[in-house]
mmCIF file of C-alpha atoms in Angstrom:
data_model
loop_
_atom_site.group_PDB
_atom_site.id
_atom_site.type_symbol
_atom_site.label_atom_id
_atom_site.label_comp_id
_atom_site.label_asym_id
_atom_site.label_seq_id
_atom_site.Cartn_x
_atom_site.Cartn_y
_atom_site.Cartn_z
ATOM 1 C CA MET A 1 45.025 -56.388 106.924
ATOM 2 C CA LYS A 2 44.406 -57.365 110.476
ATOM 3 C CA TRP A 3 44.348 -60.896 111.815
ATOM 4 C CA THR A 4 44.068 -62.506 115.216
ATOM 5 C CA ILE A 5 46.878 -64.734 116.394
ATOM 6 C CA HIS A 6 44.575 -67.755 116.490
ATOM 7 C CA GLU A 7 43.407 -67.085 112.932
ATOM 8 C CA LEU A 8 47.017 -67.016 111.671
ATOM 9 C CA ILE A 9 47.942 -70.219 113.511
ATOM 10 C CA LYS A 10 44.845 -71.955 112.142
ATOM 11 C CA LYS A 11 45.559 -70.906 108.517
ATOM 12 C CA GLN A 12 49.336 -71.449 108.550
ATOM 13 C CA SER A 13 49.266 -74.917 106.983
ATOM 14 C CA THR A 14 46.376 -74.419 104.550
ATOM 15 C CA ASN A 15 46.406 -70.805 103.364
ATOM 16 C CA ASN A 16 49.304 -68.711 104.576
ATOM 17 C CA LYS A 17 49.228 -66.293 101.619
ATOM 18 C CA PHE A 18 47.537 -62.909 101.485
ATOM 19 C CA LYS A 19 46.850 -60.335 98.818
ATOM 20 C CA ALA A 20 45.132 -56.963 99.041
ATOM 21 C CA ILE A 21 44.789 -53.564 97.432
ATOM 22 C CA ILE A 22 44.938 -50.741 99.965
ATOM 23 C CA ASP A 23 43.954 -47.091 99.585
ATOM 24 C CA PHE A 24 46.306 -44.781 101.524
ATOM 25 C CA SER A 25 45.063 -41.579 99.863
ATOM 26 C CA GLU A 26 43.780 -40.214 103.195
ATOM 27 C CA ASP A 27 47.161 -40.797 104.869
ATOM 28 C CA ILE A 28 49.175 -38.561 102.532
ATOM 29 C CA LYS A 29 48.015 -35.384 104.252
ATOM 30 C CA ASN A 30 50.889 -33.555 106.000
ATOM 31 C CA THR A 31 53.464 -35.345 103.825
ATOM 32 C CA ASP A 32 55.358 -34.363 100.669
ATOM 33 C CA ILE A 33 53.338 -36.882 98.662
ATOM 34 C CA LEU A 34 50.946 -35.244 96.195
ATOM 35 C CA ALA A 35 49.151 -38.479 95.258
ATOM 36 C CA ILE A 36 49.449 -42.228 95.713
ATOM 37 C CA THR A 37 48.024 -45.053 93.646
ATOM 38 C CA ASP A 38 46.299 -47.983 95.282
ATOM 39 C CA VAL A 39 48.962 -50.052 97.018
ATOM 40 C CA GLU A 40 49.237 -53.664 95.888
ATOM 41 C CA VAL A 41 50.267 -55.869 98.787
ATOM 42 C CA GLN A 42 50.881 -59.575 98.662
ATOM 43 C CA GLY A 43 52.904 -62.072 100.583
ATOM 44 C CA ASP A 44 52.889 -64.930 102.983
ATOM 45 C CA TYR A 45 53.793 -65.695 106.570
ATOM 46 C CA GLU A 46 55.301 -68.351 108.805
ATOM 47 C CA VAL A 47 54.546 -69.170 112.412
ATOM 48 C CA PHE A 48 57.239 -70.369 114.826
ATOM 49 C CA ASP A 49 56.256 -71.956 118.157
ATOM 50 C CA SER A 50 52.882 -70.144 118.027
ATOM 51 C CA THR A 51 54.639 -67.089 119.461
ATOM 52 C CA GLU A 52 56.564 -65.635 116.513
ATOM 53 C CA PHE A 53 55.054 -64.618 113.174
ATOM 54 C CA VAL A 54 57.256 -63.711 110.191
ATOM 55 C CA PHE A 55 55.610 -61.858 107.295
ATOM 56 C CA TYR A 56 57.185 -61.630 103.837
ATOM 57 C CA ILE A 57 55.488 -58.699 102.124
ATOM 58 C CA ASP A 58 55.738 -57.333 98.565
ATOM 59 C CA ILE A 59 54.599 -53.707 98.296
ATOM 60 C CA LYS A 60 53.982 -51.956 94.950
ATOM 61 C CA CYS A 61 52.654 -48.464 94.301
ATOM 62 C CA THR A 62 53.398 -45.177 92.571
ATOM 63 C CA LEU A 63 53.906 -41.950 94.471
ATOM 64 C CA THR A 64 53.459 -38.566 92.850
ATOM 65 C CA LEU A 65 56.056 -36.178 94.228
ATOM 66 C CA GLU A 66 57.023 -32.595 93.436
ATOM 67 C CA CYS A 67 60.147 -31.888 91.362
ATOM 68 C CA ALA A 68 62.709 -30.008 93.453
ATOM 69 C CA ILE A 69 63.541 -27.659 90.556
ATOM 70 C CA THR A 70 60.414 -27.149 88.441
ATOM 71 C CA LEU A 71 57.733 -28.039 91.023
ATOM 72 C CA LYS A 72 56.081 -30.273 88.418
ATOM 73 C CA GLU A 73 54.604 -33.618 89.376
ATOM 74 C CA VAL A 74 56.981 -36.576 89.128
ATOM 75 C CA PRO A 75 55.850 -40.221 89.409
ATOM 76 C CA TYR A 76 58.040 -42.412 91.615
ATOM 77 C CA GLU A 77 57.609 -46.186 91.508
ATOM 78 C CA ILE A 78 57.944 -48.207 94.689
ATOM 79 C CA ASP A 79 58.439 -51.971 94.517
ATOM 80 C CA ILE A 80 59.872 -53.341 97.751
ATOM 81 C CA GLN A 81 60.090 -56.615 99.625
ATOM 82 C CA VAL A 82 59.820 -56.432 103.400
ATOM 83 C CA GLU A 83 60.318 -59.021 106.113
ATOM 84 C CA GLU A 84 58.575 -58.171 109.381
ATOM 85 C CA VAL A 85 58.686 -60.227 112.556
ATOM 86 C CA PHE A 86 55.977 -60.081 115.211
ATOM 87 C CA SER A 87 56.453 -61.765 118.547
ATOM 88 C CA ILE A 88 54.464 -62.236 121.736
ATOM 89 C CA ASP A 89 57.703 -61.851 123.705
ATOM 90 C CA GLU A 90 59.268 -58.393 123.891
ATOM 91 C CA ASP A 91 62.324 -58.261 121.675
ATOM 92 C CA GLU A 92 64.355 -55.477 120.066
ATOM 93 C CA GLU A 93 64.466 -57.257 116.720
ATOM 94 C CA SER A 94 60.724 -57.802 116.366
ATOM 95 C CA ASN A 95 57.425 -55.993 116.713
ATOM 96 C CA THR A 96 55.701 -56.853 119.964
ATOM 97 C CA ILE A 97 52.139 -58.100 119.574
ATOM 98 C CA GLU A 98 49.820 -56.033 121.707
ATOM 99 C CA GLY A 99 46.578 -57.833 122.450
ATOM 100 C CA ILE A 100 45.615 -60.694 120.173
ATOM 101 C CA THR A 101 45.757 -59.034 116.737
ATOM 102 C CA ILE A 102 48.436 -58.248 114.180
ATOM 103 C CA ASP A 103 47.821 -55.249 111.928
ATOM 104 C CA LEU A 104 50.058 -54.827 108.862
ATOM 105 C CA LEU A 105 48.693 -51.435 107.705
ATOM 106 C CA PRO A 106 51.034 -49.311 109.867
ATOM 107 C CA ILE A 107 53.987 -51.479 108.805
ATOM 108 C CA ILE A 108 53.129 -51.108 105.119
ATOM 109 C CA TRP A 109 52.650 -47.325 105.403
ATOM 110 C CA SER A 110 55.899 -46.808 107.326
ATOM 111 C CA ASN A 111 57.837 -48.790 104.705
ATOM 112 C CA ILE A 112 56.363 -46.648 101.922
ATOM 113 C CA ILE A 113 57.409 -43.486 103.782
ATOM 114 C CA LEU A 114 60.897 -44.924 104.356
ATOM 115 C CA GLU A 115 61.300 -45.659 100.638
ATOM 116 C CA MET A 116 60.188 -42.188 99.583
ATOM 117 C CA PRO A 117 63.189 -40.136 98.410
ATOM 118 C CA MET A 118 64.108 -36.842 100.062
ATOM 119 C CA ARG A 119 63.775 -35.067 96.716
ATOM 120 C CA VAL A 120 63.074 -35.949 93.100
ATOM 121 C CA VAL A 121 64.026 -34.182 89.900
ATOM 122 C CA SER A 122 62.033 -34.604 86.698
ATOM 123 C CA GLU A 123 63.790 -35.863 83.585
ATOM 124 C CA ASN A 124 63.714 -32.534 81.744
ATOM 125 C CA ALA A 125 64.128 -30.247 84.738
ATOM 126 C CA TYR A 126 67.439 -28.863 83.534
ATOM 127 C CA ASP A 127 66.243 -28.085 79.987
ATOM 128 C CA ASN A 128 65.050 -24.566 80.823
ATOM 129 C CA PHE A 129 67.279 -24.071 83.820
ATOM 130 C CA GLU A 130 69.898 -21.341 83.663
ATOM 131 C CA LEU A 131 72.187 -20.437 86.479
ATOM 132 C CA GLU A 132 73.051 -16.758 86.575
ATOM 133 C CA ASN A 133 75.969 -15.524 88.600
ATOM 134 C CA THR A 134 75.817 -11.948 89.765
ATOM 135 C CA GLU A 135 79.119 -10.308 90.472
ATOM 136 C CA PHE A 136 79.425 -7.299 92.750
ATOM 137 C CA ASP A 137 82.105 -4.642 92.823
ATOM 138 C CA ASP A 138 83.562 -3.734 96.179
ATOM 139 C CA ASP A 139 81.834 -0.352 95.949
ATOM 140 C CA GLU A 140 78.394 -1.904 95.463
ATOM 141 C CA ILE A 141 78.542 -4.037 98.588
ATOM 142 C CA ASP A 142 76.709 -2.292 101.367
ATOM 143 C CA ASN A 143 76.723 -4.292 104.531
ATOM 144 C CA ALA A 144 76.480 -3.362 108.156
ATOM 145 C CA PHE A 145 80.239 -3.634 108.751
ATOM 146 C CA SER A 146 81.460 -1.631 105.749
ATOM 147 C CA ASN A 147 81.584 1.625 107.753
ATOM 148 C CA LEU A 148 83.845 0.082 110.378
ATOM 149 C CA LYS A 149 86.870 0.169 108.092
ATOM 150 C CA ASN A 150 86.906 3.989 108.462
ATOM 151 C CA TYR A 151 87.345 3.769 112.249
ATOM 152 C CA LYS A 152 90.960 3.111 113.087
ATOM 153 C CA LYS A 153 92.527 3.711 116.466
#
């Protein structure tokens, strides 16, 4: 999903829509994602003054994450709409275009990572979950400071 600036300007009035299926399965290494389906990306763009490009992107995929309690696989659906602005001029509110190309792959991947939850819990995770409280008597507690109570001045 990489275009040159001139290509985008040329297509803006005739075909400003895009659609693709992207495989990010190699990018999930060193993340908490166990698996990812092919990412469906579609959208369109607008060009302003041949210097600013605004992309409206729909991203859909399913992440397979690990349950925080049972460690079983849990599917997590992602369906997000993103608006990204690219500009030739440096600006804090937009992505600066370096060179003559605009690449949406890093933007799409970073938005998927941002939407990923910190932890997931499967629907039936608490079915076999029992919380046991262990109570200790004062005599059973053996810590490093317990002998200090015998030393009084």
